[in-house]
PDB file of C-alpha atoms in Angstrom:
ATOM      1  CA  ASP T   7     257.162-180.986 -40.227  1.00  0.00           C
ATOM      2  CA  THR T   8     260.891-180.719 -40.237  1.00  0.00           C
ATOM      3  CA  GLY T   9     261.112-176.930 -40.448  1.00  0.00           C
ATOM      4  CA  VAL T  10     262.136-174.490 -37.820  1.00  0.00           C
ATOM      5  CA  SER T  11     259.651-174.301 -34.996  1.00  0.00           C
ATOM      6  CA  GLN T  12     259.209-171.622 -32.340  1.00  0.00           C
ATOM      7  CA  ASP T  13     257.266-171.492 -29.145  1.00  0.00           C
ATOM      8  CA  PRO T  14     255.220-169.821 -28.064  1.00  0.00           C
ATOM      9  CA  ARG T  15     253.598-168.232 -31.209  1.00  0.00           C
ATOM     10  CA  HIS T  16     252.170-165.338 -29.262  1.00  0.00           C
ATOM     11  CA  LYS T  17     253.021-163.912 -25.886  1.00  0.00           C
ATOM     12  CA  ILE T  18     251.381-161.035 -24.054  1.00  0.00           C
ATOM     13  CA  THR T  19     253.049-159.826 -20.953  1.00  0.00           C
ATOM     14  CA  LYS T  20     253.060-156.848 -18.678  1.00  0.00           C
ATOM     15  CA  ARG T  21     255.875-154.415 -18.605  1.00  0.00           C
ATOM     16  CA  GLY T  22     258.608-155.479 -16.211  1.00  0.00           C
ATOM     17  CA  GLN T  23     257.981-159.259 -16.559  1.00  0.00           C
ATOM     18  CA  ASN T  24     260.464-161.636 -17.946  1.00  0.00           C
ATOM     19  CA  VAL T  25     259.766-163.831 -21.021  1.00  0.00           C
ATOM     20  CA  THR T  26     261.530-166.774 -22.623  1.00  0.00           C
ATOM     21  CA  PHE T  27     261.142-168.017 -26.181  1.00  0.00           C
ATOM     22  CA  ARG T  28     262.280-171.277 -27.612  1.00  0.00           C
ATOM     23  CA  CYS T  29     263.432-172.181 -31.102  1.00  0.00           C
ATOM     24  CA  ASP T  30     264.023-175.661 -32.577  1.00  0.00           C
ATOM     25  CA  PRO T  31     266.083-175.437 -35.767  1.00  0.00           C
ATOM     26  CA  ILE T  32     266.062-177.796 -38.640  1.00  0.00           C
ATOM     27  CA  SER T  33     267.766-180.839 -37.216  1.00  0.00           C
ATOM     28  CA  GLU T  34     270.820-181.053 -39.445  1.00  0.00           C
ATOM     29  CA  HIS T  35     271.469-177.331 -39.260  1.00  0.00           C
ATOM     30  CA  ASN T  36     274.271-176.266 -36.896  1.00  0.00           C
ATOM     31  CA  ARG T  37     273.810-172.496 -37.261  1.00  0.00           C
ATOM     32  CA  LEU T  38     271.014-170.616 -35.507  1.00  0.00           C
ATOM     33  CA  TYR T  39     270.026-166.970 -35.621  1.00  0.00           C
ATOM     34  CA  TRP T  40     267.696-164.696 -33.705  1.00  0.00           C
ATOM     35  CA  TYR T  41     266.085-161.653 -35.314  1.00  0.00           C
ATOM     36  CA  ARG T  42     263.663-159.057 -34.311  1.00  0.00           C
ATOM     37  CA  GLN T  43     261.130-157.567 -36.694  1.00  0.00           C
ATOM     38  CA  THR T  44     258.872-154.551 -36.113  1.00  0.00           C
ATOM     39  CA  LEU T  45     256.079-153.455 -38.438  1.00  0.00           C
ATOM     40  CA  GLY T  46     257.307-152.071 -41.786  1.00  0.00           C
ATOM     41  CA  GLN T  47     260.856-153.148 -41.213  1.00  0.00           C
ATOM     42  CA  GLY T  48     263.003-156.097 -42.211  1.00  0.00           C
ATOM     43  CA  PRO T  49     264.295-158.528 -39.687  1.00  0.00           C
ATOM     44  CA  GLU T  50     267.098-156.991 -37.529  1.00  0.00           C
ATOM     45  CA  PHE T  51     269.929-159.371 -36.551  1.00  0.00           C
ATOM     46  CA  LEU T  52     270.217-160.072 -32.837  1.00  0.00           C
ATOM     47  CA  THR T  53     272.604-162.960 -32.389  1.00  0.00           C
ATOM     48  CA  TYR T  54     274.070-166.058 -33.930  1.00  0.00           C
ATOM     49  CA  PHE T  55     275.228-169.505 -32.734  1.00  0.00           C
ATOM     50  CA  GLN T  56     277.309-172.093 -34.386  1.00  0.00           C
ATOM     51  CA  ASN T  57     276.582-175.191 -32.551  1.00  0.00           C
ATOM     52  CA  GLU T  58     276.517-174.156 -28.880  1.00  0.00           C
ATOM     53  CA  ALA T  59     278.898-171.165 -29.245  1.00  0.00           C
ATOM     54  CA  GLN T  60     277.415-167.698 -29.466  1.00  0.00           C
ATOM     55  CA  LEU T  61     279.676-166.046 -32.045  1.00  0.00           C
ATOM     56  CA  GLU T  62     278.022-162.673 -32.644  1.00  0.00           C
ATOM     57  CA  LYS T  63     275.799-160.335 -30.742  1.00  0.00           C
ATOM     58  CA  SER T  64     274.244-157.200 -32.036  1.00  0.00           C
ATOM     59  CA  ARG T  65     274.426-154.033 -29.901  1.00  0.00           C
ATOM     60  CA  LEU T  66     270.601-154.154 -30.248  1.00  0.00           C
ATOM     61  CA  LEU T  67     270.876-157.029 -27.672  1.00  0.00           C
ATOM     62  CA  SER T  68     270.982-155.055 -24.518  1.00  0.00           C
ATOM     63  CA  ASP T  69     271.816-156.466 -21.141  1.00  0.00           C
ATOM     64  CA  ARG T  70     268.193-157.434 -20.652  1.00  0.00           C
ATOM     65  CA  PHE T  71     268.432-159.841 -23.475  1.00  0.00           C
ATOM     66  CA  SER T  72     270.185-163.252 -23.273  1.00  0.00           C
ATOM     67  CA  ALA T  73     270.260-166.162 -25.609  1.00  0.00           C
ATOM     68  CA  GLU T  74     271.526-169.705 -25.106  1.00  0.00           C
ATOM     69  CA  ARG T  75     271.952-172.790 -27.100  1.00  0.00           C
ATOM     70  CA  PRO T  76     273.263-175.259 -24.408  1.00  0.00           C
ATOM     71  CA  LYS T  77     273.494-178.468 -26.439  1.00  0.00           C
ATOM     72  CA  GLY T  78     273.880-177.067 -29.830  1.00  0.00           C
ATOM     73  CA  SER T  79     270.244-178.025 -30.718  1.00  0.00           C
ATOM     74  CA  PHE T  80     267.378-175.798 -29.462  1.00  0.00           C
ATOM     75  CA  SER T  81     267.925-172.189 -28.401  1.00  0.00           C
ATOM     76  CA  THR T  82     266.173-169.879 -25.942  1.00  0.00           C
ATOM     77  CA  LEU T  83     265.937-166.105 -26.030  1.00  0.00           C
ATOM     78  CA  GLU T  84     265.079-164.395 -22.705  1.00  0.00           C
ATOM     79  CA  ILE T  85     264.088-160.824 -22.166  1.00  0.00           C
ATOM     80  CA  GLN T  86     264.198-159.564 -18.706  1.00  0.00           C
ATOM     81  CA  ARG T  87     262.205-156.615 -17.349  1.00  0.00           C
ATOM     82  CA  THR T  88     260.303-156.158 -20.586  1.00  0.00           C
ATOM     83  CA  GLU T  89     259.593-152.769 -21.946  1.00  0.00           C
ATOM     84  CA  GLN T  90     256.828-151.638 -24.346  1.00  0.00           C
ATOM     85  CA  GLY T  91     259.533-151.075 -26.917  1.00  0.00           C
ATOM     86  CA  ASP T  92     260.285-154.792 -26.878  1.00  0.00           C
ATOM     87  CA  SER T  93     256.996-155.521 -28.554  1.00  0.00           C
ATOM     88  CA  ALA T  94     257.882-157.083 -31.953  1.00  0.00           C
ATOM     89  CA  MET T  95     258.071-160.360 -33.786  1.00  0.00           C
ATOM     90  CA  TYR T  96     261.028-162.481 -32.705  1.00  0.00           C
ATOM     91  CA  LEU T  97     262.167-164.730 -35.468  1.00  0.00           C
ATOM     92  CA  CYS T  98     264.512-167.646 -35.344  1.00  0.00           C
ATOM     93  CA  ALA T  99     266.298-168.981 -38.382  1.00  0.00           C
ATOM     94  CA  SER T 100     268.747-171.845 -39.006  1.00  0.00           C
ATOM     95  CA  SER T 101     271.275-172.728 -41.666  1.00  0.00           C
ATOM     96  CA  GLN T 102     273.708-175.409 -42.480  1.00  0.00           C
ATOM     97  CA  ARG T 103     277.464-174.556 -42.257  1.00  0.00           C
ATOM     98  CA  GLY T 104     278.875-174.876 -45.781  1.00  0.00           C
ATOM     99  CA  GLY T 105     275.414-174.559 -47.277  1.00  0.00           C
ATOM    100  CA  PRO T 106     275.084-172.459 -50.334  1.00  0.00           C
ATOM    101  CA  GLY T 107     275.760-168.843 -49.327  1.00  0.00           C
ATOM    102  CA  ASN T 108     274.500-169.475 -45.865  1.00  0.00           C
ATOM    103  CA  GLU T 109     270.808-169.670 -46.894  1.00  0.00           C
ATOM    104  CA  GLN T 110     268.662-169.284 -43.775  1.00  0.00           C
ATOM    105  CA  PHE T 111     265.346-170.776 -43.098  1.00  0.00           C
ATOM    106  CA  PHE T 112     262.968-169.018 -40.694  1.00  0.00           C
ATOM    107  CA  GLY T 113     260.520-170.256 -38.132  1.00  0.00           C
ATOM    108  CA  PRO T 114     257.061-168.817 -37.735  1.00  0.00           C
ATOM    109  CA  GLY T 115     258.196-166.367 -35.155  1.00  0.00           C
ATOM    110  CA  THR T 116     257.007-165.394 -31.655  1.00  0.00           C
ATOM    111  CA  ARG T 117     254.861-162.278 -31.515  1.00  0.00           C
ATOM    112  CA  LEU T 118     255.521-160.422 -28.253  1.00  0.00           C
ATOM    113  CA  THR T 119     253.168-157.704 -26.969  1.00  0.00           C
ATOM    114  CA  VAL T 120     254.255-155.800 -23.850  1.00  0.00           C
ATOM    115  CA  LEU T 121     251.422-153.949 -22.172  1.00  0.00           C
TER     116      LEU T 121
ATOM    117  CA  ARG N  20     272.683-144.417 -44.549  1.00  0.00           C
ATOM    118  CA  LYS N  21     271.200-147.886 -44.018  1.00  0.00           C
ATOM    119  CA  GLU N  22     273.244-150.789 -44.935  1.00  0.00           C
ATOM    120  CA  VAL N  23     270.631-152.207 -47.241  1.00  0.00           C
ATOM    121  CA  GLU N  24     268.065-149.974 -48.889  1.00  0.00           C
ATOM    122  CA  GLN N  25     264.916-150.767 -50.822  1.00  0.00           C
ATOM    123  CA  ASP N  26     262.174-148.788 -52.371  1.00  0.00           C
ATOM    124  CA  PRO N  27     259.276-149.427 -49.920  1.00  0.00           C
ATOM    125  CA  GLY N  28     256.728-149.165 -52.716  1.00  0.00           C
ATOM    126  CA  PRO N  29     253.964-150.245 -52.751  1.00  0.00           C
ATOM    127  CA  PHE N  30     254.128-151.410 -56.339  1.00  0.00           C
ATOM    128  CA  ASN N  31     250.599-151.939 -57.769  1.00  0.00           C
ATOM    129  CA  VAL N  32     250.649-153.845 -60.992  1.00  0.00           C
ATOM    130  CA  PRO N  33     248.083-155.757 -63.013  1.00  0.00           C
ATOM    131  CA  GLU N  34     248.271-159.491 -63.579  1.00  0.00           C
ATOM    132  CA  GLY N  35     250.705-160.380 -66.269  1.00  0.00           C
ATOM    133  CA  ALA N  36     252.871-157.313 -65.790  1.00  0.00           C
ATOM    134  CA  THR N  37     256.640-157.394 -65.415  1.00  0.00           C
ATOM    135  CA  VAL N  38     257.942-155.692 -62.178  1.00  0.00           C
ATOM    136  CA  ALA N  39     261.501-155.050 -61.116  1.00  0.00           C
ATOM    137  CA  PHE N  40     262.795-154.338 -57.644  1.00  0.00           C
ATOM    138  CA  ASN N  41     266.294-152.874 -56.828  1.00  0.00           C
ATOM    139  CA  CYS N  42     268.158-153.000 -53.592  1.00  0.00           C
ATOM    140  CA  THR N  43     271.361-151.232 -52.800  1.00  0.00           C
ATOM    141  CA  TYR N  44     273.966-152.278 -50.198  1.00  0.00           C
ATOM    142  CA  SER N  45     276.749-150.308 -48.660  1.00  0.00           C
ATOM    143  CA  ASN N  46     279.156-153.016 -47.496  1.00  0.00           C
ATOM    144  CA  SER N  47     281.390-153.725 -50.406  1.00  0.00           C
ATOM    145  CA  ALA N  48     282.742-156.750 -48.646  1.00  0.00           C
ATOM    146  CA  SER N  49     279.391-158.529 -48.767  1.00  0.00           C
ATOM    147  CA  GLN N  50     279.677-161.956 -50.280  1.00  0.00           C
ATOM    148  CA  SER N  51     276.176-163.394 -50.098  1.00  0.00           C
ATOM    149  CA  PHE N  52     272.929-161.953 -51.442  1.00  0.00           C
ATOM    150  CA  PHE N  53     269.375-163.109 -51.149  1.00  0.00           C
ATOM    151  CA  TRP N  54     265.859-162.308 -52.028  1.00  0.00           C
ATOM    152  CA  TYR N  55     263.141-163.404 -49.503  1.00  0.00           C
ATOM    153  CA  ARG N  56     259.377-163.278 -49.763  1.00  0.00           C
ATOM    154  CA  GLN N  57     257.238-162.363 -46.720  1.00  0.00           C
ATOM    155  CA  ASP N  58     253.477-162.635 -46.660  1.00  0.00           C
ATOM    156  CA  CYS N  59     251.536-160.548 -44.215  1.00  0.00           C
ATOM    157  CA  ARG N  60     252.138-161.678 -40.621  1.00  0.00           C
ATOM    158  CA  LYS N  61     254.236-164.653 -41.786  1.00  0.00           C
ATOM    159  CA  GLU N  62     257.959-165.412 -41.608  1.00  0.00           C
ATOM    160  CA  PRO N  63     260.277-164.555 -44.533  1.00  0.00           C
ATOM    161  CA  LYS N  64     260.729-167.394 -46.972  1.00  0.00           C
ATOM    162  CA  LEU N  65     263.916-167.753 -49.077  1.00  0.00           C
ATOM    163  CA  LEU N  66     262.989-166.903 -52.735  1.00  0.00           C
ATOM    164  CA  MET N  67     266.415-167.218 -54.215  1.00  0.00           C
ATOM    165  CA  SER N  68     270.050-166.614 -53.647  1.00  0.00           C
ATOM    166  CA  VAL N  69     271.737-164.112 -56.037  1.00  0.00           C
ATOM    167  CA  TYR N  70     274.964-165.167 -57.753  1.00  0.00           C
ATOM    168  CA  SER N  71     277.522-163.076 -59.561  1.00  0.00           C
ATOM    169  CA  SER N  72     276.459-164.557 -62.883  1.00  0.00           C
ATOM    170  CA  GLY N  73     272.812-163.886 -62.056  1.00  0.00           C
ATOM    171  CA  ASN N  74     270.195-166.600 -61.747  1.00  0.00           C
ATOM    172  CA  GLU N  75     266.739-167.408 -62.916  1.00  0.00           C
ATOM    173  CA  ASP N  76     264.046-169.534 -61.436  1.00  0.00           C
ATOM    174  CA  GLY N  77     260.893-169.689 -63.599  1.00  0.00           C
ATOM    175  CA  ARG N  78     259.354-166.293 -63.770  1.00  0.00           C
ATOM    176  CA  PHE N  79     261.939-164.836 -61.267  1.00  0.00           C
ATOM    177  CA  THR N  80     265.337-163.468 -62.319  1.00  0.00           C
ATOM    178  CA  ALA N  81     267.924-162.074 -59.843  1.00  0.00           C
ATOM    179  CA  GLN N  82     270.967-160.116 -60.752  1.00  0.00           C
ATOM    180  CA  LEU N  83     274.017-158.742 -58.888  1.00  0.00           C
ATOM    181  CA  ASN N  84     275.959-155.596 -59.870  1.00  0.00           C
ATOM    182  CA  ARG N  85     278.979-155.498 -57.535  1.00  0.00           C
ATOM    183  CA  ALA N  86     280.473-152.408 -59.134  1.00  0.00           C
ATOM    184  CA  SER N  87     277.305-150.441 -58.308  1.00  0.00           C
ATOM    185  CA  GLN N  88     276.483-152.468 -55.211  1.00  0.00           C
ATOM    186  CA  TYR N  89     272.973-153.354 -55.996  1.00  0.00           C
ATOM    187  CA  ILE N  90     270.934-156.418 -56.666  1.00  0.00           C
ATOM    188  CA  SER N  91     267.657-156.669 -58.564  1.00  0.00           C
ATOM    189  CA  LEU N  92     264.705-159.011 -58.798  1.00  0.00           C
ATOM    190  CA  LEU N  93     262.601-159.261 -61.847  1.00  0.00           C
ATOM    191  CA  ILE N  94     259.245-160.893 -61.794  1.00  0.00           C
ATOM    192  CA  ARG N  95     257.604-161.600 -65.150  1.00  0.00           C
ATOM    193  CA  ASP N  96     253.972-162.480 -65.824  1.00  0.00           C
ATOM    194  CA  SER N  97     252.951-161.440 -62.362  1.00  0.00           C
ATOM    195  CA  LYS N  98     250.275-163.576 -60.613  1.00  0.00           C
ATOM    196  CA  LEU N  99     247.841-162.522 -57.938  1.00  0.00           C
ATOM    197  CA  SER N 100     249.744-164.941 -55.623  1.00  0.00           C
ATOM    198  CA  ASP N 101     252.931-162.892 -56.004  1.00  0.00           C
ATOM    199  CA  SER N 102     251.435-160.181 -53.766  1.00  0.00           C
ATOM    200  CA  ALA N 103     253.776-159.968 -50.865  1.00  0.00           C
ATOM    201  CA  THR N 104     256.669-157.996 -49.357  1.00  0.00           C
ATOM    202  CA  TYR N 105     260.026-158.709 -51.054  1.00  0.00           C
ATOM    203  CA  LEU N 106     263.040-158.421 -48.823  1.00  0.00           C
ATOM    204  CA  CYS N 107     266.652-158.267 -50.077  1.00  0.00           C
ATOM    205  CA  ALA N 108     269.415-159.410 -47.811  1.00  0.00           C
ATOM    206  CA  THR N 109     273.183-159.342 -47.835  1.00  0.00           C
ATOM    207  CA  GLY N 110     275.978-160.764 -45.726  1.00  0.00           C
ATOM    208  CA  GLY N 111     277.064-164.053 -44.247  1.00  0.00           C
ATOM    209  CA  PHE N 112     275.924-165.276 -40.905  1.00  0.00           C
ATOM    210  CA  LYS N 113     275.122-161.639 -39.853  1.00  0.00           C
ATOM    211  CA  THR N 114     272.614-161.113 -42.619  1.00  0.00           C
ATOM    212  CA  ILE N 115     271.328-157.567 -43.078  1.00  0.00           C
ATOM    213  CA  PHE N 116     267.879-157.207 -44.457  1.00  0.00           C
ATOM    214  CA  GLY N 117     266.278-154.245 -46.179  1.00  0.00           C
ATOM    215  CA  ALA N 118     262.945-152.978 -45.106  1.00  0.00           C
ATOM    216  CA  GLY N 119     261.142-154.726 -48.008  1.00  0.00           C
ATOM    217  CA  THR N 120     259.242-153.633 -51.000  1.00  0.00           C
ATOM    218  CA  ARG N 121     255.493-154.313 -51.021  1.00  0.00           C
ATOM    219  CA  LEU N 122     253.904-155.712 -54.192  1.00  0.00           C
ATOM    220  CA  PHE N 123     250.199-155.750 -54.956  1.00  0.00           C
ATOM    221  CA  VAL N 124     249.127-157.609 -58.019  1.00  0.00           C
ATOM    222  CA  LYS N 125     245.632-156.922 -59.033  1.00  0.00           C
ATOM    223  CA  ALA N 126     243.206-158.755 -61.417  1.00  0.00           C
TER     224      ALA N 126
END
């Protein structure tokens, strides 16, 4: 399967714990995005990488959130001191620079539940 | 006002019906427009990009009206398998999604 992959698919954690999610984009894609989606809402933009450079961060991404893409391939999203309000689906997407209209392709997501 | 707004529905239609969704956006500088389909508890999947001239893919037709800042999606001859949430999105790398419109196609 050459699509976007995410790991883990599900994560249950206790409030106050740190969690880290991984995203592997489509191999030839140099752009990578993180979104958060809650029930009944569309995906909310969190951050964007072009290769290893993080070019945009949403104000939704508080100090407890950090994302990296150290070698321009896979990316990690870390949430420190999780809160119940962090419970959501975290989606990763990738696209190819210069691709038609920046069409993005999503991974299956990581569903986070904070108890 | 939200940057991208959609009628949440749900739209309940019989098989074979034609259904249309509209989506309005507030950023007049938006250059890219998309429709995504999302099945329950799955990731969004790109349905089609929306071009200024409009575009068609089988039973699906998307149109863009820049003057009124809305995009539309028309589904003809609805199938049971079309039941899903349809998300519109605008923008470039910082893509802004609407909350989605739920469609139920019934036999």
